[in-house]
Tab-separated table of C-alpha atoms in Angstrom:
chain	number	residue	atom	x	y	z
S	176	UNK	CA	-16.979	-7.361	-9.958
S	177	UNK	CA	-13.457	-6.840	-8.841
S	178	UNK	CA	-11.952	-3.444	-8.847
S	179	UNK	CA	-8.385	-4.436	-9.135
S	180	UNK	CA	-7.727	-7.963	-10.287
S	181	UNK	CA	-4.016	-9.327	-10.550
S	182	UNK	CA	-3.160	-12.607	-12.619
S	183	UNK	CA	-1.696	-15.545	-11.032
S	184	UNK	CA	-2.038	-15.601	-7.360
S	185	UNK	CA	0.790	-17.883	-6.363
S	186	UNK	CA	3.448	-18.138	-8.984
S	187	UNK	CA	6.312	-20.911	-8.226
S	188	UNK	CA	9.259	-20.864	-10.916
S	189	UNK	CA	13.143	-21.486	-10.979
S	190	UNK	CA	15.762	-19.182	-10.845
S	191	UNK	CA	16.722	-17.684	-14.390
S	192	UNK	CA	13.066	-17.937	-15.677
S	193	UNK	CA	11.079	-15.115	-17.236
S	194	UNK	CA	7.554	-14.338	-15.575
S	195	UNK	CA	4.991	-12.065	-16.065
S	196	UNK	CA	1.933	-10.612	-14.082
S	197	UNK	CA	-0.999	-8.928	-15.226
S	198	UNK	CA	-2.790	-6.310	-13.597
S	199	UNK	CA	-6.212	-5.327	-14.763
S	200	UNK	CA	-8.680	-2.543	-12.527
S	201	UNK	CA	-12.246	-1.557	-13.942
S	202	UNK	CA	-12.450	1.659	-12.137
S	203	UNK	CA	-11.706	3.782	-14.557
S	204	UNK	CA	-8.881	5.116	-13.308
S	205	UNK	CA	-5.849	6.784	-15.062
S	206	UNK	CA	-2.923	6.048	-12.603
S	207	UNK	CA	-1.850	2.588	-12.184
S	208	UNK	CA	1.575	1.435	-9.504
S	209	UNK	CA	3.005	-1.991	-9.204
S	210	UNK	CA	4.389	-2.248	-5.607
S	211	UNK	CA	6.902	-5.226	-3.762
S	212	UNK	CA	6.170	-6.395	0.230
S	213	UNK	CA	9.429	-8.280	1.460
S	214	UNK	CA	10.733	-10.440	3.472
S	215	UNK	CA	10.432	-7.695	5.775
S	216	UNK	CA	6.910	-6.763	4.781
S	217	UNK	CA	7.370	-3.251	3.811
S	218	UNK	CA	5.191	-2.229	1.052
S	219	UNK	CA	7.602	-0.502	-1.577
S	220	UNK	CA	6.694	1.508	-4.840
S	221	UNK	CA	8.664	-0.529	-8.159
S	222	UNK	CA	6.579	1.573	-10.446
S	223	UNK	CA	3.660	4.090	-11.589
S	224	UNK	CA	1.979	4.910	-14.846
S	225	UNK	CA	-0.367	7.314	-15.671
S	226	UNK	CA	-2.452	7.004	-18.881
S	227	UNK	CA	0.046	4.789	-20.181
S	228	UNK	CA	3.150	6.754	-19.749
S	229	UNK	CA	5.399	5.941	-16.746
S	230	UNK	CA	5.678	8.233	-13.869
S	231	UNK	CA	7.574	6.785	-11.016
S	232	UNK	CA	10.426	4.232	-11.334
S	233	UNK	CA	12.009	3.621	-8.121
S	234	UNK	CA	15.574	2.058	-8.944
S	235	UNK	CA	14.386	-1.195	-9.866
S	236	UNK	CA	16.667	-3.636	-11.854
S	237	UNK	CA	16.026	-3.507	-15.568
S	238	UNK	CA	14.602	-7.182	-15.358
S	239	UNK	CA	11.524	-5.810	-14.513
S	240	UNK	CA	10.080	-3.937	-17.135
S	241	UNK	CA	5.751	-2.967	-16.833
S	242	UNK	CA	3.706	-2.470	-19.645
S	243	UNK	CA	0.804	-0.556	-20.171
S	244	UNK	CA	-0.963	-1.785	-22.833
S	245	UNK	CA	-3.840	0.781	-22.207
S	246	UNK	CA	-4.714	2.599	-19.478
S	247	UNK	CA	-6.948	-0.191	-17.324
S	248	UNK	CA	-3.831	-2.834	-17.818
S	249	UNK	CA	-0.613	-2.633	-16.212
S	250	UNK	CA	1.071	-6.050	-16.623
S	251	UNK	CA	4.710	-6.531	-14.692
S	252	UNK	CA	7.387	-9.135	-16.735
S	253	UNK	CA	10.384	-10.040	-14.786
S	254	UNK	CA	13.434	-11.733	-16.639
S	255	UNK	CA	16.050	-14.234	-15.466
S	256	UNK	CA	14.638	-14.287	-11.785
S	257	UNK	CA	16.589	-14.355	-9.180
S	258	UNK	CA	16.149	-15.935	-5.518
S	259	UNK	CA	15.688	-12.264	-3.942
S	260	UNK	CA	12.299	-11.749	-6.049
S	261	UNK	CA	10.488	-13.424	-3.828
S	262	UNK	CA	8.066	-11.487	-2.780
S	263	UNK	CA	4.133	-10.404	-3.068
S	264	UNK	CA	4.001	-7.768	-5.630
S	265	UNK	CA	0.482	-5.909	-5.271
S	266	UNK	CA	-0.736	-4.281	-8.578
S	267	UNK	CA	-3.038	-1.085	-7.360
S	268	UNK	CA	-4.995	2.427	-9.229
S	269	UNK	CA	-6.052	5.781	-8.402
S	270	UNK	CA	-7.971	8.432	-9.944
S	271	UNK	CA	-5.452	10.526	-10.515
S	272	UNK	CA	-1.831	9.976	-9.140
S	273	UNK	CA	0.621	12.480	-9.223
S	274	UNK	CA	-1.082	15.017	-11.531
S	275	UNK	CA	-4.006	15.332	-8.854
S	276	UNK	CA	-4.619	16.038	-5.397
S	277	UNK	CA	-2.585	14.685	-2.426
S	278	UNK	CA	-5.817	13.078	-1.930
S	279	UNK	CA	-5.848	10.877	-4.622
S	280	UNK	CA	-6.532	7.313	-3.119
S	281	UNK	CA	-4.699	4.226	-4.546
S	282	UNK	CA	-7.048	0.526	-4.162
S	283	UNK	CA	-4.905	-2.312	-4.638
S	284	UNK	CA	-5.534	-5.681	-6.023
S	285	UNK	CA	-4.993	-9.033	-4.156
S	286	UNK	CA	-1.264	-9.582	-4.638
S	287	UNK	CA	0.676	-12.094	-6.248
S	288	UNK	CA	3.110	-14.289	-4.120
S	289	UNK	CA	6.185	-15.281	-6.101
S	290	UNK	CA	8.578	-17.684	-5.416
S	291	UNK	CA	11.495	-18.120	-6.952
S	292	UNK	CA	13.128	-21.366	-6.279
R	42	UNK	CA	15.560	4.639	6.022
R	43	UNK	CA	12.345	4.498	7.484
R	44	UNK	CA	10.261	7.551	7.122
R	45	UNK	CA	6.902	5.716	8.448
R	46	UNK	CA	7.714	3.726	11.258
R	47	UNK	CA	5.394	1.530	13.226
R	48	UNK	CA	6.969	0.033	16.166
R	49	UNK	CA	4.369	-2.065	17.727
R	50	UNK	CA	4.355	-5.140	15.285
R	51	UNK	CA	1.480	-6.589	17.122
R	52	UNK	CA	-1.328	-5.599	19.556
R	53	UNK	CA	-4.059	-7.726	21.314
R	54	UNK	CA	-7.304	-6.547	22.873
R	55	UNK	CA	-10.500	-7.634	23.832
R	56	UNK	CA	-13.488	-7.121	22.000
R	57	UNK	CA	-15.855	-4.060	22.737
R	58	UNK	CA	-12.508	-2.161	24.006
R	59	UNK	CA	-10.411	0.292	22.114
R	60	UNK	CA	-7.567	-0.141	20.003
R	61	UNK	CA	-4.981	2.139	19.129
R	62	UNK	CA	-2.343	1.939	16.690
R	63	UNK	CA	0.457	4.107	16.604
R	64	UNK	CA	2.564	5.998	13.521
R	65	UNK	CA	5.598	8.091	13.176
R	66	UNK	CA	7.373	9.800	10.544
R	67	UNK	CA	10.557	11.438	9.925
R	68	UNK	CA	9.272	13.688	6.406
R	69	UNK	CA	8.407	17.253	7.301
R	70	UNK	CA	7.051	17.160	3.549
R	71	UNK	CA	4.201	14.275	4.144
R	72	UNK	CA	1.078	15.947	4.347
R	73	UNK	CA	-1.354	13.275	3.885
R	74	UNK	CA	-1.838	10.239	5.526
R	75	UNK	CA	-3.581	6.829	5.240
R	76	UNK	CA	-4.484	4.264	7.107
R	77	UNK	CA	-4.572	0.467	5.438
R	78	UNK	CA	-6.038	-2.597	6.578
R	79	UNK	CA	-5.160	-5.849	4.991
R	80	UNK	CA	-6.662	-9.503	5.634
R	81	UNK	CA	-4.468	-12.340	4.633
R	82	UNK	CA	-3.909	-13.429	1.288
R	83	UNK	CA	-5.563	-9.671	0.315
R	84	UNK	CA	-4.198	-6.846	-0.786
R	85	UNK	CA	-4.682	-3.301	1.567
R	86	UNK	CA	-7.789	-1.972	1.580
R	87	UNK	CA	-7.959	1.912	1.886
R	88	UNK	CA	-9.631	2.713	5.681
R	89	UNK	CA	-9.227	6.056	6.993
R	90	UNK	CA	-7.106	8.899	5.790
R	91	UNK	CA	-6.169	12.820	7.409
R	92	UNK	CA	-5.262	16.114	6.032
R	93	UNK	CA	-2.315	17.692	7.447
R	94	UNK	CA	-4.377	20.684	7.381
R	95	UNK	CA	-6.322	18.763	10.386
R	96	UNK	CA	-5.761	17.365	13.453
R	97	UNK	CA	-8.445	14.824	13.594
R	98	UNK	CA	-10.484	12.598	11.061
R	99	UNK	CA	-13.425	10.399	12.431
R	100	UNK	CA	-15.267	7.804	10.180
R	101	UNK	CA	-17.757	5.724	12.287
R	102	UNK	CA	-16.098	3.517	14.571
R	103	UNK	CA	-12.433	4.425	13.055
R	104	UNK	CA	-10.848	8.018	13.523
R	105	UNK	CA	-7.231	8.988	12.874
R	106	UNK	CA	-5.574	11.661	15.309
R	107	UNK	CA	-2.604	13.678	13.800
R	108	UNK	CA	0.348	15.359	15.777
R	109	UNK	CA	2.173	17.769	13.256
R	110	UNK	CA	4.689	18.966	15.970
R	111	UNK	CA	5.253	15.435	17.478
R	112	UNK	CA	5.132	13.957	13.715
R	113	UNK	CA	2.881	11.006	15.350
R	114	UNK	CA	-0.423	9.883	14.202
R	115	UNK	CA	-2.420	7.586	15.639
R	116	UNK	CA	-5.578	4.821	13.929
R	117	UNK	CA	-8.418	4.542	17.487
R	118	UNK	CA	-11.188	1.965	16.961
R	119	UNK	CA	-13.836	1.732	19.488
R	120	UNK	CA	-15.294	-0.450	20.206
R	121	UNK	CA	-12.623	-2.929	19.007
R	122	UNK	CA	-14.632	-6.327	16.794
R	123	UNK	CA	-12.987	-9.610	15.959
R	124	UNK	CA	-13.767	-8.785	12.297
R	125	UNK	CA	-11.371	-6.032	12.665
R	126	UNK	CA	-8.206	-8.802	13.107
R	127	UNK	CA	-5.818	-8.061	10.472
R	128	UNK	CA	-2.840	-5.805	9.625
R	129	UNK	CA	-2.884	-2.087	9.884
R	130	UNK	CA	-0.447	-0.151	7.625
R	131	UNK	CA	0.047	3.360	7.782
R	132	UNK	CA	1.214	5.361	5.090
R	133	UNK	CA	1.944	9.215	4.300
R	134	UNK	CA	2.471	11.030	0.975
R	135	UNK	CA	3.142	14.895	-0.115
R	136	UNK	CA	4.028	16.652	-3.217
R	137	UNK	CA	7.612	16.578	-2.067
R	138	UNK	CA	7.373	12.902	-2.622
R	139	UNK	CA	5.493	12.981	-6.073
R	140	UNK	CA	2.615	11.697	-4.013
R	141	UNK	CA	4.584	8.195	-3.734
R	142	UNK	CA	3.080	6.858	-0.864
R	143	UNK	CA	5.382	5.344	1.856
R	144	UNK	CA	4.495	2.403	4.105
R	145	UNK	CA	5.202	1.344	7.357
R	146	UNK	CA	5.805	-2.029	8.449
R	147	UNK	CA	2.162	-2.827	9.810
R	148	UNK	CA	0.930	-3.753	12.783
R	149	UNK	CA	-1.078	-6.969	13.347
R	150	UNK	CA	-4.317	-6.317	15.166
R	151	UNK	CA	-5.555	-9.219	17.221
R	152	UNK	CA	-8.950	-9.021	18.629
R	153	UNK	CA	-10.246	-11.610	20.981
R	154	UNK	CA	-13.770	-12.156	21.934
């Protein structure tokens, strides 16, 4: 019973292609972020939606576009992919995100390695 | 610009000793802070987290230490268990960031037997 599940694991595809990830987490939670680790490992934010409406969306290019079909899905589809994508993109929830307390948690799913060849 | 940093990108120590992983920041406005542990090929799992409001945090064999002044927090585990290999990411978050939590770089946690 997996809290955060993310759809592939390991995705391999050619430069220009259009990809997509899903993002699914039964805990009932309202907030839901899509974040990028680099080359360099950092963990950054792309994106956050709460209750399907989106709530943080940190500069990324408009090939990546999320959508929240409902509040337990956040799905992440990337068009004409380019060799910098590469990355592990780690789908992850919380409770409440930004309309709760600094508290607020966030459990992540198990990533998704993309590369872009 | 790096508003968590982690400088030690590794540490190694023997089992049944302590470990201590080290954190800085640079926003005045963070005011809560995590501590993540990730095995490979999983994503971070949530392990330990302080108030600015407090100076310490202690959860078993895990406790967090926070230096508001020095902006410096710090992850100790004793004792130290090779089941605790893996990466250890710090992260901090405040309202001034719209509770966007920022990452450091990690540092991978080695513990021999």
């Amino acid at each position: 019973d997996t809290a955060v599940s993310q759809t592939p694991k390991y995705l391999v595809t050619q430069m220009g292609n259009d990809k997509s990830i899903k993002c699914e987490q039964n805990l009932g939670h309202d907030t839901m972020y899509w974040y990028k680790q680099d080359s360099k490992k950092f963990l950054k934010i792309m994106f956050s939606y709460n209750n399907k409406e989106l709530i943080i969306n940190e500069t990324v290019p408009n090939r990546f576009s999320p959508k929240s079909p409902d509040k337990a899905h956040l799905n992440l589809h990337i068009n004409s992919l380019e060799l910098g994508d590469s990355a592990v993109y780690f789908c992850a929830s919380s409770q409440e995100g930004w309309r709760g307390a600094v508290t607020d948690t966030q459990y992540f799913g198990p990533g998704t390695r993309l590369t872009v060849l | 610009d790096q508003q968590v940093k982690q400088n030690s990108p590794s540490l190694s120590v023997q089992e049944g000793r302590i470990s201590i992983l080290n954190c800085d920041y640079t926003n005045s406005m963070f005011d809560y802070f995590l501590w993540y542990k990730k095995y490979p090929a999983e994503g971070p799992t949530f392990l330990i987290s302080i108030s600015s409001i407090k100076d310490k945090n202690e959860d078993g064999r895990f406790t967090v230490f926070l230096n508001k002044s020095a902006k410096h927090l710090s992850l100790h585990i004793v004792p130290s268990q090779p089941g605790d290999s893996a990466v250890y990411f710090c992260a901090a978050k405040g309202r001034g960031s719209n509770y966007k939590l920022t990452f450091g770089k990690g540092t991978l946690l080695t513990v021999n037997p």
